[in-house]
Amino acid sequence: MHIPDGLLPNAIMIGTNVAAVGVTAFALARIDKNEQRTLVPKASLLTAAFFIISALRIPMPPPLNSVHLLLVALMGATLGWLTFPALIVGLMLQALVFGHGGLSTLGANTLMLGIPALGVHFLFQWARSRQLSGRPLGVLSFVGGFLGVVIAVLLFYGTVIGTLPAEINVELERQATGLLALSHLPIALIEGIFMVLIVAYLHRVQPALLNLHPKQVK
Amino acid sequence: MKRTINKHAVRRRDMVRHVPTTFAVITLFWLLITPLAHAHGTEITAQPDGRTITINALFDTGEPMAEAQVLIYAPDDPQATWQKGVTDDAGLYSFEIDPALAGDWSINIRTAGHGQWLYLTVAADGTVDVNNPDDRPAWVKWSMAAVVVAGLIGIGAWSRRPQEQ
């Protein structure tokens, strides 16, 4: 679910790239030098996970073909604002290695995945402020995983349909993109369940990875 | 009590220390059991046969891009579509090129926000040259992917190395 080169109008392409670079610069400026030793391993591991997992297909029954996991929620929960530089690196490598997505659409794809990831980050910050744990944290993890995918898919759908050239058959493209969006519902459920499991594990062994307060460990 | 807490802390630290190795093993395992294909990239090629050009539009999973829209732009007016059409269920689309329109032709094939541009060059004598993009074999792509993953894990491990006093 990455937008390839050549499908977006120039204005959108330039605007999204400028916005993505701006947000990434803001994210990098927020890094505390004392935290670099913990942040860099987290960011590089999650970039590797994002790079490889979204290049591996999950077969779907016809006519949906296949879809892939996004890891949007996990990146948002663990990296926070640092998700943006991690996404830019991961997406650029995917475009160069697999031809998946594109270099000119790097900004659009980064925002499409980074915005929901940031939403999940704020959701987990709220969990931290409320000192959530146990079942409420599990529910929140599922909601974060599920909504992360749904919002990314809605942004993809809106970008594709909102920027169609005049000569295209809009109805045909809308049907095809709608079908692709629907095929991501199982992925949203899988990512929700995956988030519940991974958050439960990390909350027990290393809550700092999720930016949750250590006092919450029981 | 203090000893118990330390034991938990050590166990926790040991578990976290094994995360990169565990991740690498899981990735390797997944690469072995998953078909060597990735999702929703496209592999679109064009084959000339005299004046007839046949486009073969596939997702990189090998599945056809059925009912993908095809927009063809001729060199005399690259802003206006010269011909429009839709691929069949096998992802195929054929058209006849006008040999009088020598120069660079552009073809956009797209469906559901995925697609690609192809470029043809028609010479003055009517011969057609196809510039099919990115025809690297799958093993080359996956070798590059393995290097990228190893590099990223390496960066993570390197940044956690013990600091000199």
Short mmCIF file of N, CA, C and O in Angstrom, two decimals, chain B residues 34-121:
data_model
loop_
_atom_site.label_atom_id
_atom_site.label_comp_id
_atom_site.label_asym_id
_atom_site.label_seq_id
_atom_site.Cartn_x
_atom_site.Cartn_y
_atom_site.Cartn_z
N THR B 34 8.30 -17.94 3.29
CA THR B 34 7.40 -17.11 2.50
C THR B 34 7.82 -17.12 1.04
O THR B 34 9.00 -17.09 0.75
N PRO B 35 6.87 -17.21 0.12
CA PRO B 35 7.24 -17.13 -1.29
C PRO B 35 8.02 -15.85 -1.56
O PRO B 35 7.73 -14.81 -0.97
N LEU B 36 9.03 -15.95 -2.43
CA LEU B 36 9.87 -14.78 -2.69
C LEU B 36 9.12 -13.78 -3.56
O LEU B 36 9.40 -13.63 -4.74
N ALA B 37 8.19 -13.15 -2.96
CA ALA B 37 7.45 -12.11 -3.66
C ALA B 37 7.04 -11.08 -2.65
O ALA B 37 6.95 -11.36 -1.47
N HIS B 38 6.85 -9.88 -3.09
CA HIS B 38 6.39 -8.87 -2.17
C HIS B 38 5.13 -8.25 -2.71
O HIS B 38 4.73 -8.49 -3.85
N ALA B 39 4.46 -7.49 -1.87
CA ALA B 39 3.08 -7.15 -2.18
C ALA B 39 2.94 -5.81 -2.86
O ALA B 39 3.45 -4.81 -2.39
N HIS B 40 2.22 -5.85 -3.97
CA HIS B 40 1.73 -4.63 -4.60
C HIS B 40 2.78 -3.70 -5.18
O HIS B 40 2.53 -2.54 -5.36
N GLY B 41 3.97 -4.24 -5.47
CA GLY B 41 4.79 -3.58 -6.45
C GLY B 41 4.24 -4.06 -7.80
O GLY B 41 3.37 -4.94 -7.85
N THR B 42 4.72 -3.50 -8.87
CA THR B 42 4.22 -3.94 -10.18
C THR B 42 5.40 -4.31 -11.08
O THR B 42 6.49 -3.78 -10.93
N GLU B 43 5.14 -5.24 -11.96
CA GLU B 43 6.13 -5.61 -12.98
C GLU B 43 5.43 -5.56 -14.32
O GLU B 43 4.76 -6.51 -14.72
N ILE B 44 5.56 -4.43 -14.99
CA ILE B 44 4.83 -4.21 -16.23
C ILE B 44 5.84 -4.12 -17.37
O ILE B 44 6.80 -3.37 -17.31
N THR B 45 5.61 -4.93 -18.38
CA THR B 45 6.52 -4.93 -19.53
C THR B 45 5.71 -4.74 -20.82
O THR B 45 4.51 -4.98 -20.85
N ALA B 46 6.41 -4.31 -21.86
CA ALA B 46 5.78 -4.16 -23.18
C ALA B 46 6.60 -4.94 -24.19
O ALA B 46 7.83 -4.91 -24.15
N GLN B 47 5.90 -5.65 -25.07
CA GLN B 47 6.57 -6.46 -26.08
C GLN B 47 6.14 -5.99 -27.47
O GLN B 47 4.96 -6.12 -27.83
N PRO B 48 7.06 -5.45 -28.29
CA PRO B 48 6.67 -5.03 -29.63
C PRO B 48 6.69 -6.20 -30.62
O PRO B 48 7.53 -7.07 -30.54
N ASP B 49 5.71 -6.22 -31.53
CA ASP B 49 5.68 -7.20 -32.61
C ASP B 49 5.25 -6.44 -33.86
O ASP B 49 4.05 -6.31 -34.15
N GLY B 50 6.24 -5.91 -34.57
CA GLY B 50 5.91 -5.00 -35.67
C GLY B 50 5.33 -3.72 -35.09
O GLY B 50 5.91 -3.11 -34.19
N ARG B 51 4.14 -3.37 -35.59
CA ARG B 51 3.49 -2.16 -35.07
C ARG B 51 2.72 -2.44 -33.77
O ARG B 51 2.33 -1.51 -33.08
N THR B 52 2.46 -3.70 -33.52
CA THR B 52 1.61 -4.06 -32.36
C THR B 52 2.45 -4.12 -31.08
O THR B 52 3.50 -4.77 -31.04
N ILE B 53 1.97 -3.43 -30.06
CA ILE B 53 2.64 -3.46 -28.75
C ILE B 53 1.70 -4.19 -27.79
O ILE B 53 0.52 -3.83 -27.67
N THR B 54 2.22 -5.19 -27.10
CA THR B 54 1.42 -5.90 -26.10
C THR B 54 1.98 -5.61 -24.72
O THR B 54 3.16 -5.86 -24.45
N ILE B 55 1.12 -5.06 -23.87
CA ILE B 55 1.52 -4.75 -22.49
C ILE B 55 1.12 -5.91 -21.60
O ILE B 55 -0.03 -6.39 -21.68
N ASN B 56 2.04 -6.35 -20.75
CA ASN B 56 1.75 -7.42 -19.79
C ASN B 56 1.89 -6.82 -18.39
O ASN B 56 2.99 -6.54 -17.93
N ALA B 57 0.75 -6.58 -17.74
CA ALA B 57 0.75 -5.89 -16.44
C ALA B 57 0.51 -6.89 -15.31
O ALA B 57 -0.55 -7.52 -15.24
N LEU B 58 1.53 -7.05 -14.45
CA LEU B 58 1.44 -7.98 -13.32
C LEU B 58 1.78 -7.25 -12.02
O LEU B 58 2.59 -6.31 -12.03
N PHE B 59 1.17 -7.71 -10.92
CA PHE B 59 1.70 -7.33 -9.61
C PHE B 59 2.98 -8.14 -9.41
O PHE B 59 3.17 -9.17 -10.07
N ASP B 60 3.86 -7.70 -8.50
CA ASP B 60 5.10 -8.45 -8.36
C ASP B 60 4.92 -9.77 -7.64
O ASP B 60 5.87 -10.51 -7.43
N THR B 61 3.68 -10.08 -7.28
CA THR B 61 3.36 -11.42 -6.78
C THR B 61 3.14 -12.38 -7.95
O THR B 61 2.96 -13.56 -7.74
N GLY B 62 3.13 -11.83 -9.18
CA GLY B 62 2.89 -12.65 -10.37
C GLY B 62 1.44 -12.65 -10.79
O GLY B 62 1.09 -13.20 -11.83
N GLU B 63 0.57 -12.04 -9.96
CA GLU B 63 -0.84 -12.02 -10.31
C GLU B 63 -1.14 -10.89 -11.29
O GLU B 63 -0.53 -9.83 -11.21
N PRO B 64 -2.06 -11.13 -12.23
CA PRO B 64 -2.30 -10.11 -13.26
C PRO B 64 -3.01 -8.87 -12.70
O PRO B 64 -3.80 -8.97 -11.77
N MET B 65 -2.68 -7.72 -13.27
CA MET B 65 -3.39 -6.49 -12.93
C MET B 65 -4.62 -6.40 -13.85
O MET B 65 -4.59 -5.77 -14.90
N ALA B 66 -5.68 -7.13 -13.45
CA ALA B 66 -6.89 -7.15 -14.27
C ALA B 66 -7.61 -5.81 -14.19
O ALA B 66 -7.62 -5.18 -13.13
N GLU B 67 -8.20 -5.40 -15.29
CA GLU B 67 -8.96 -4.14 -15.37
C GLU B 67 -8.15 -2.93 -14.93
O GLU B 67 -8.70 -1.99 -14.35
N ALA B 68 -6.85 -2.97 -15.19
CA ALA B 68 -6.03 -1.78 -14.92
C ALA B 68 -6.22 -0.79 -16.08
O ALA B 68 -6.40 -1.20 -17.23
N GLN B 69 -6.20 0.49 -15.75
CA GLN B 69 -6.40 1.49 -16.80
C GLN B 69 -5.09 1.77 -17.52
O GLN B 69 -4.04 1.89 -16.90
N VAL B 70 -5.18 1.87 -18.85
CA VAL B 70 -4.00 2.13 -19.68
C VAL B 70 -4.19 3.47 -20.38
O VAL B 70 -5.19 3.68 -21.07
N LEU B 71 -3.27 4.38 -20.16
CA LEU B 71 -3.32 5.70 -20.79
C LEU B 71 -2.07 5.86 -21.65
O LEU B 71 -0.95 5.75 -21.14
N ILE B 72 -2.27 6.10 -22.94
CA ILE B 72 -1.13 6.18 -23.87
C ILE B 72 -0.98 7.62 -24.37
O ILE B 72 -1.98 8.24 -24.78
N TYR B 73 0.25 8.13 -24.31
CA TYR B 73 0.54 9.50 -24.73
C TYR B 73 1.53 9.46 -25.90
O TYR B 73 2.60 8.85 -25.78
N ALA B 74 1.17 10.09 -27.01
CA ALA B 74 2.02 10.10 -28.20
C ALA B 74 2.98 11.29 -28.15
O ALA B 74 2.73 12.27 -27.43
N PRO B 75 4.09 11.21 -28.92
CA PRO B 75 5.10 12.29 -28.83
C PRO B 75 4.62 13.63 -29.39
O PRO B 75 5.18 14.67 -29.03
N ASP B 76 3.61 13.63 -30.27
CA ASP B 76 3.18 14.91 -30.85
C ASP B 76 2.42 15.77 -29.86
O ASP B 76 2.39 17.00 -29.99
N ASP B 77 1.79 15.15 -28.84
CA ASP B 77 1.08 15.92 -27.80
C ASP B 77 1.13 15.12 -26.49
O ASP B 77 0.18 14.40 -26.15
N PRO B 78 2.23 15.23 -25.74
CA PRO B 78 2.41 14.39 -24.54
C PRO B 78 1.44 14.71 -23.40
O PRO B 78 1.38 13.97 -22.42
N GLN B 79 0.69 15.80 -23.50
CA GLN B 79 -0.24 16.16 -22.44
C GLN B 79 -1.62 15.50 -22.61
O GLN B 79 -2.36 15.36 -21.65
N ALA B 80 -1.96 15.14 -23.85
CA ALA B 80 -3.29 14.58 -24.12
C ALA B 80 -3.19 13.09 -24.38
O ALA B 80 -2.24 12.63 -25.02
N THR B 81 -4.17 12.34 -23.88
CA THR B 81 -4.13 10.89 -24.11
C THR B 81 -4.40 10.59 -25.58
O THR B 81 -5.36 11.09 -26.16
N TRP B 82 -3.53 9.74 -26.16
CA TRP B 82 -3.67 9.34 -27.56
C TRP B 82 -4.66 8.17 -27.66
O TRP B 82 -5.41 8.04 -28.59
N GLN B 83 -4.61 7.33 -26.63
CA GLN B 83 -5.54 6.19 -26.58
C GLN B 83 -5.73 5.77 -25.12
O GLN B 83 -4.79 5.89 -24.32
N LYS B 84 -6.95 5.34 -24.80
CA LYS B 84 -7.23 4.84 -23.44
C LYS B 84 -7.78 3.42 -23.53
O LYS B 84 -8.42 3.08 -24.53
N GLY B 85 -7.58 2.64 -22.50
CA GLY B 85 -8.14 1.29 -22.50
C GLY B 85 -8.00 0.64 -21.14
O GLY B 85 -7.57 1.28 -20.17
N VAL B 86 -8.39 -0.63 -21.09
CA VAL B 86 -8.36 -1.39 -19.83
C VAL B 86 -7.77 -2.76 -20.12
O VAL B 86 -8.08 -3.36 -21.15
N THR B 87 -6.89 -3.24 -19.24
CA THR B 87 -6.31 -4.57 -19.44
C THR B 87 -7.38 -5.65 -19.26
O THR B 87 -8.40 -5.43 -18.59
N ASP B 88 -7.13 -6.83 -19.86
CA ASP B 88 -8.07 -7.94 -19.69
C ASP B 88 -7.78 -8.67 -18.38
O ASP B 88 -6.95 -8.23 -17.57
N ASP B 89 -8.48 -9.79 -18.16
CA ASP B 89 -8.32 -10.52 -16.89
C ASP B 89 -6.91 -11.06 -16.68
O ASP B 89 -6.50 -11.33 -15.55
N ALA B 90 -6.16 -11.24 -17.78
CA ALA B 90 -4.78 -11.74 -17.68
C ALA B 90 -3.79 -10.59 -17.55
O ALA B 90 -2.58 -10.82 -17.54
N GLY B 91 -4.28 -9.35 -17.48
CA GLY B 91 -3.41 -8.19 -17.35
C GLY B 91 -2.78 -7.78 -18.68
O GLY B 91 -1.77 -7.08 -18.69
N LEU B 92 -3.38 -8.23 -19.81
CA LEU B 92 -2.81 -7.93 -21.13
C LEU B 92 -3.57 -6.80 -21.82
O LEU B 92 -4.79 -6.68 -21.66
N TYR B 93 -2.84 -6.01 -22.60
CA TYR B 93 -3.47 -4.95 -23.40
C TYR B 93 -2.62 -4.75 -24.65
O TYR B 93 -1.40 -4.59 -24.57
N SER B 94 -3.27 -4.77 -25.81
CA SER B 94 -2.53 -4.60 -27.07
C SER B 94 -3.04 -3.38 -27.82
O SER B 94 -4.25 -3.07 -27.77
N PHE B 95 -2.14 -2.70 -28.50
CA PHE B 95 -2.54 -1.58 -29.36
C PHE B 95 -1.54 -1.45 -30.51
O PHE B 95 -0.44 -1.98 -30.44
N GLU B 96 -1.99 -0.76 -31.56
CA GLU B 96 -1.11 -0.54 -32.71
C GLU B 96 -0.57 0.86 -32.69
O GLU B 96 -1.31 1.84 -32.56
N ILE B 97 0.73 0.96 -32.80
CA ILE B 97 1.37 2.27 -32.74
C ILE B 97 1.29 2.93 -34.13
O ILE B 97 1.23 2.24 -35.15
N ASP B 98 1.26 4.24 -34.17
CA ASP B 98 1.26 4.98 -35.43
C ASP B 98 2.72 5.28 -35.80
O ASP B 98 3.36 6.12 -35.16
N PRO B 99 3.26 4.61 -36.82
CA PRO B 99 4.69 4.80 -37.13
C PRO B 99 5.01 6.22 -37.60
O PRO B 99 6.18 6.62 -37.60
N ALA B 100 3.98 6.97 -37.98
CA ALA B 100 4.22 8.36 -38.42
C ALA B 100 4.60 9.25 -37.24
O ALA B 100 5.20 10.30 -37.42
N LEU B 101 4.23 8.80 -36.04
CA LEU B 101 4.52 9.60 -34.83
C LEU B 101 5.83 9.11 -34.20
O LEU B 101 5.83 8.41 -33.19
N ALA B 102 6.94 9.47 -34.82
CA ALA B 102 8.25 9.06 -34.29
C ALA B 102 8.59 9.88 -33.04
O ALA B 102 8.19 11.04 -32.93
N GLY B 103 9.30 9.23 -32.10
CA GLY B 103 9.68 9.92 -30.86
C GLY B 103 9.36 9.08 -29.65
O GLY B 103 9.17 7.86 -29.74
N ASP B 104 9.28 9.74 -28.50
CA ASP B 104 9.07 9.02 -27.23
C ASP B 104 7.58 8.93 -26.87
O ASP B 104 6.91 9.95 -26.75
N TRP B 105 7.13 7.73 -26.68
CA TRP B 105 5.76 7.47 -26.25
C TRP B 105 5.77 7.14 -24.76
O TRP B 105 6.70 6.48 -24.27
N SER B 106 4.74 7.58 -24.04
CA SER B 106 4.63 7.27 -22.61
C SER B 106 3.33 6.50 -22.38
O SER B 106 2.29 6.85 -22.96
N ILE B 107 3.41 5.50 -21.54
CA ILE B 107 2.22 4.70 -21.23
C ILE B 107 2.10 4.57 -19.72
O ILE B 107 3.05 4.15 -19.04
N ASN B 108 0.95 4.94 -19.20
CA ASN B 108 0.69 4.82 -17.76
C ASN B 108 -0.31 3.69 -17.54
O ASN B 108 -1.39 3.70 -18.12
N ILE B 109 0.08 2.73 -16.70
CA ILE B 109 -0.82 1.62 -16.36
C ILE B 109 -1.07 1.70 -14.86
O ILE B 109 -0.11 1.70 -14.08
N ARG B 110 -2.33 1.75 -14.45
CA ARG B 110 -2.59 1.93 -13.01
C ARG B 110 -3.90 1.28 -12.59
O ARG B 110 -4.86 1.22 -13.37
N THR B 111 -3.92 0.79 -11.36
CA THR B 111 -5.17 0.33 -10.73
C THR B 111 -5.00 0.43 -9.23
O THR B 111 -3.94 0.09 -8.68
N ALA B 112 -6.01 0.90 -8.55
CA ALA B 112 -6.03 0.99 -7.07
C ALA B 112 -4.80 1.69 -6.50
O ALA B 112 -4.23 1.25 -5.51
N GLY B 113 -4.38 2.77 -7.15
CA GLY B 113 -3.25 3.53 -6.62
C GLY B 113 -1.90 2.86 -6.80
O GLY B 113 -0.92 3.28 -6.22
N HIS B 114 -1.87 1.79 -7.59
CA HIS B 114 -0.61 1.12 -7.90
C HIS B 114 -0.43 1.13 -9.41
O HIS B 114 -1.41 1.04 -10.15
N GLY B 115 0.80 1.22 -9.86
CA GLY B 115 1.00 1.24 -11.30
C GLY B 115 2.40 1.66 -11.67
O GLY B 115 3.30 1.69 -10.82
N GLN B 116 2.57 2.01 -12.92
CA GLN B 116 3.91 2.25 -13.44
C GLN B 116 3.82 2.98 -14.77
O GLN B 116 2.78 2.96 -15.42
N TRP B 117 4.89 3.64 -15.14
CA TRP B 117 5.02 4.26 -16.46
C TRP B 117 5.97 3.42 -17.31
O TRP B 117 6.98 2.94 -16.81
N LEU B 118 5.62 3.26 -18.58
CA LEU B 118 6.51 2.62 -19.56
C LEU B 118 6.82 3.64 -20.65
O LEU B 118 5.99 4.51 -20.94
N TYR B 119 7.99 3.50 -21.24
CA TYR B 119 8.37 4.44 -22.29
C TYR B 119 8.82 3.67 -23.53
O TYR B 119 9.60 2.72 -23.43
N LEU B 120 8.31 4.07 -24.70
CA LEU B 120 8.69 3.47 -25.97
C LEU B 120 9.33 4.55 -26.83
O LEU B 120 8.93 5.71 -26.77
N THR B 121 10.30 4.15 -27.62
CA THR B 121 10.89 5.08 -28.59
C THR B 121 10.62 4.52 -29.99
O THR B 121 11.02 3.40 -30.30
#
